[in-house]
Amino acid sequence: MAFQLSHGKPKAELMTPKDFAEVDRIFQHACDLPEEERGRYLDQACASAPHLRAEVESLLSSMAHAETDVEEIVSSAIDSLEAHPFPNEVGSEVGSFILVREIGRGGMATVYQAIRQGGDFLQSVAVKILRRGMDSTTILNRFRAERQILANLNHPHIAALIDGGTTEDGRPYLVMELIEGESVVQFVHRRNLPVKARLELFRNICAAVEYAHQSQVIHRDIKPGNVLVTPDGVPKLLDFGIAKVLMPEIIPDAPNTETFVRLMTPEYASPEQIRGEPVTTATDIYSLGVLLFEMLTSQRPFQGNRTASEIEKAVCEETAVHASRIVSDSQIRSQLSGDIDLILAMSMRKEPERRYASVAAFREDISHYLEGQSVSARPDTFSYRATKWVRRKPFAAASVLLASVFLLGGFFLLASWYQRHQLKQADELLSRAQYLMQQDARTTSSSSLYPGIPQNYADAMSLLQQATQLLPDHAKSWTTLAEIAELSMEFDGKGSPELLQAGIHAATRATQIDPHDAKSWEIRAVIHTRQNLLDDALVDYAKAVELNPQSPYAVRGYSTLLHRKGDLSRALTVIDQALEGLPDPNNPDSRAVGVRGRAILLVHRGLLLHLSGQSEKALPSLNEAMDLDGSYRLTYWVAGLAHEAIGDYRQAEQDFRTGVRLAPQDPRPVSGLAHLLANTGRIKEAAQIEARLQSLLDHGRPVACELAIVRVAFQDPAGAFHWLEQIDEQTKLASCLIDPRLIPLQKDSRFQQQQSRADRVLNTSSENDLRTNGQ
């Protein structure tokens, strides 16, 4: 449909909402490009829609006009500020900052350079303000979510949040570190950096993304315009406006992007983003691969004379050409050929589960290349492609295989191919299972609780069973099968005996195949602990710690059992030795690797001290853990216990409430809060919180210990003993009974009965019974 303009211009097509969205997307991308590149980009992006190009060019023209004589405009605005205030425009005040120039504009917000003038200092910052007319509930929530995300991130390669607030007309703003730099692609090409320097710079970018992932945040829009490099070569990741929070409880009001609009930049978006599928950390790994490709070659993988829709189709369907094939410099081509081509190919695979398992693994391969070591990236091998072809054309494959056997006398060839084929299939099944396990961990929330094993866990277990049947000596599949069996016990109490048997069998099989795999010894120790075989568990944990002294989970389990055996000094020594061996958290290059592990160990150190009656001494370790990793939920539970024990009830309540907000499905901070409220006379509130524990119980969670602790605070010994009697596992009962909050029950004869039940942990049956079954 068309209309005739009243002033006699040619007919123009009516703009649909989709057209407006496309204009905004093209305009935003054009703004990120140098002026000399915009025309070529518009030729491609608007080839099939010239009316959109006219709109984009109009916006670009207006922007260029607005930027002329900016100093004169700023000066005039500042002079007339008192008489004619224009909130949130150049020259106006936002909080304690004066806006001096516009430096960026996006679909939702405008970014200004601003200054804060103190008594004897001048600070230059960037202020991002929601644009007028963009104050819908969804967008307001998104903007506030970005502010909260930035508040949770503290990394030398992420633009820092300095301040935030709300303008006089109700629009939120945030004040960020001002990055005086240029996009990373412009930086490396303008300076003509050697390949090694580009890879070292990229490693720092990976460290920032890795830290964001550990803080439960996916960026989702990694591109050159969102990675600036300062003149002294320091990269800074910015713009978390469309980031996704992995654990929604961290930012409860964060909007769901999938129900809003597909916010992305197609040239850097992953196939799953373009298809509108759920995004994971693998999405950022894909975008990092595209970014590195462009840093090394100055071209994007699917660049060319393509429209936006053609680019999206290529991302989903085409395989990117090797980077080494599109560079003209023979020396650079030689450096990229081989390992770098393989690394890029693995990071940009179409299937998320076939990319690097984490940004850390991606970064590690870059480090291995720089150090001259072998890389883990594997090519899209003949066996992989052949397997795909066999599945598509089984009869043709059979003919080819038979011909090969007869022509080559290929018995040994057939055997070798079959072995490689089996290994490849087992690896693929393992990767799919690990992906499902990670997905479940990310999506666990109060709304996902239900009796029985979560579907993701059940599917992962099925895949791993297939892998072990396919290749009985595939150690990693056995280890992971043991791990998923043990995790599933938390969701299926009735099925625990079968899961225990399956888990111990799988863990033992893994240790037999690969005695040097620390993880398999660790999982076996966990299962032995569940089976009340504490002496066996101590041996297994000791082996796991010997093989990997810095494994936070193995060290945590080992120190727990040492403490249970009455050896607190040795337990703390094991933790302290592990802490000394972890990467330095003050080193930007290694911070992301060691932060979560260090936090886990510090929190556990604090817990052991608290359980030993030294709550005051526990606080320094807990405070250090909070400074390192504010998203680790157990920190706040243990801190709440320690503060309650020393009588700081106000701080204890704050700690418990933070823990509940971070993980509403975790019964420990919930019970901590309920106990504290009841213990301080706030009975009605405590009863409401206790009801949440009861709801967790109704959904199959083992929370009898937590309910018993709350009943003590209600001065209801009968109720407390009722719940203690419901605890089936002796190890869990023993762990529960050492909780200092149960001290009021200790003089009761019923407590001694429970203590006797917990002490009946038989270690003598291991060789004759369960370990034999584990074979």
JSON list of C-alpha atoms in Angstrom, two decimals, residues 19 22-23 25-27 30 38-57 60 305-311:
[
{"chain": "A", "resi": 19, "resn": "ASP", "atom": "CA", "xyz": [10.44, -2.00, 9.16]},
{"chain": "A", "resi": 22, "resn": "GLU", "atom": "CA", "xyz": [14.99, -3.15, 10.94]},
{"chain": "A", "resi": 23, "resn": "VAL", "atom": "CA", "xyz": [15.80, 0.54, 10.40]},
{"chain": "A", "resi": 25, "resn": "ARG", "atom": "CA", "xyz": [19.07, -2.27, 13.77]},
{"chain": "A", "resi": 26, "resn": "ILE", "atom": "CA", "xyz": [20.76, -1.13, 10.54]},
{"chain": "A", "resi": 27, "resn": "PHE", "atom": "CA", "xyz": [21.22, 2.39, 11.92]},
{"chain": "A", "resi": 30, "resn": "ALA", "atom": "CA", "xyz": [26.08, 1.78, 10.78]},
{"chain": "A", "resi": 38, "resn": "ARG", "atom": "CA", "xyz": [28.84, 3.03, 5.90]},
{"chain": "A", "resi": 39, "resn": "GLY", "atom": "CA", "xyz": [27.91, 3.30, 2.23]},
{"chain": "A", "resi": 40, "resn": "ARG", "atom": "CA", "xyz": [29.21, -0.18, 1.42]},
{"chain": "A", "resi": 41, "resn": "TYR", "atom": "CA", "xyz": [27.41, -1.60, 4.43]},
{"chain": "A", "resi": 42, "resn": "LEU", "atom": "CA", "xyz": [24.10, 0.06, 3.43]},
{"chain": "A", "resi": 43, "resn": "ASP", "atom": "CA", "xyz": [24.50, -1.32, -0.10]},
{"chain": "A", "resi": 44, "resn": "GLN", "atom": "CA", "xyz": [24.44, -4.81, 1.42]},
{"chain": "A", "resi": 45, "resn": "ALA", "atom": "CA", "xyz": [21.97, -4.33, 4.26]},
{"chain": "A", "resi": 46, "resn": "CYS", "atom": "CA", "xyz": [19.34, -2.48, 2.22]},
{"chain": "A", "resi": 47, "resn": "ALA", "atom": "CA", "xyz": [19.78, -4.11, -1.18]},
{"chain": "A", "resi": 48, "resn": "SER", "atom": "CA", "xyz": [16.23, -5.45, -1.20]},
{"chain": "A", "resi": 49, "resn": "ALA", "atom": "CA", "xyz": [14.60, -2.55, 0.65]},
{"chain": "A", "resi": 50, "resn": "PRO", "atom": "CA", "xyz": [15.70, 0.87, -0.68]},
{"chain": "A", "resi": 51, "resn": "HIS", "atom": "CA", "xyz": [12.97, 2.64, 1.33]},
{"chain": "A", "resi": 52, "resn": "LEU", "atom": "CA", "xyz": [14.71, 1.46, 4.52]},
{"chain": "A", "resi": 53, "resn": "ARG", "atom": "CA", "xyz": [18.00, 2.89, 3.30]},
{"chain": "A", "resi": 54, "resn": "ALA", "atom": "CA", "xyz": [16.43, 6.29, 2.89]},
{"chain": "A", "resi": 55, "resn": "GLU", "atom": "CA", "xyz": [15.25, 6.24, 6.49]},
{"chain": "A", "resi": 56, "resn": "VAL", "atom": "CA", "xyz": [18.67, 5.12, 7.77]},
{"chain": "A", "resi": 57, "resn": "GLU", "atom": "CA", "xyz": [20.50, 7.77, 5.76]},
{"chain": "A", "resi": 60, "resn": "LEU", "atom": "CA", "xyz": [22.68, 9.34, 9.95]},
{"chain": "A", "resi": 305, "resn": "ASN", "atom": "CA", "xyz": [27.57, -8.63, -0.65]},
{"chain": "A", "resi": 306, "resn": "ARG", "atom": "CA", "xyz": [24.75, -10.06, 1.49]},
{"chain": "A", "resi": 307, "resn": "THR", "atom": "CA", "xyz": [21.55, -8.69, 2.93]},
{"chain": "A", "resi": 308, "resn": "ALA", "atom": "CA", "xyz": [20.79, -9.07, 6.63]},
{"chain": "A", "resi": 309, "resn": "SER", "atom": "CA", "xyz": [18.54, -12.07, 5.93]},
{"chain": "A", "resi": 310, "resn": "GLU", "atom": "CA", "xyz": [21.23, -13.66, 3.76]},
{"chain": "A", "resi": 311, "resn": "ILE", "atom": "CA", "xyz": [23.75, -13.24, 6.56]}
]
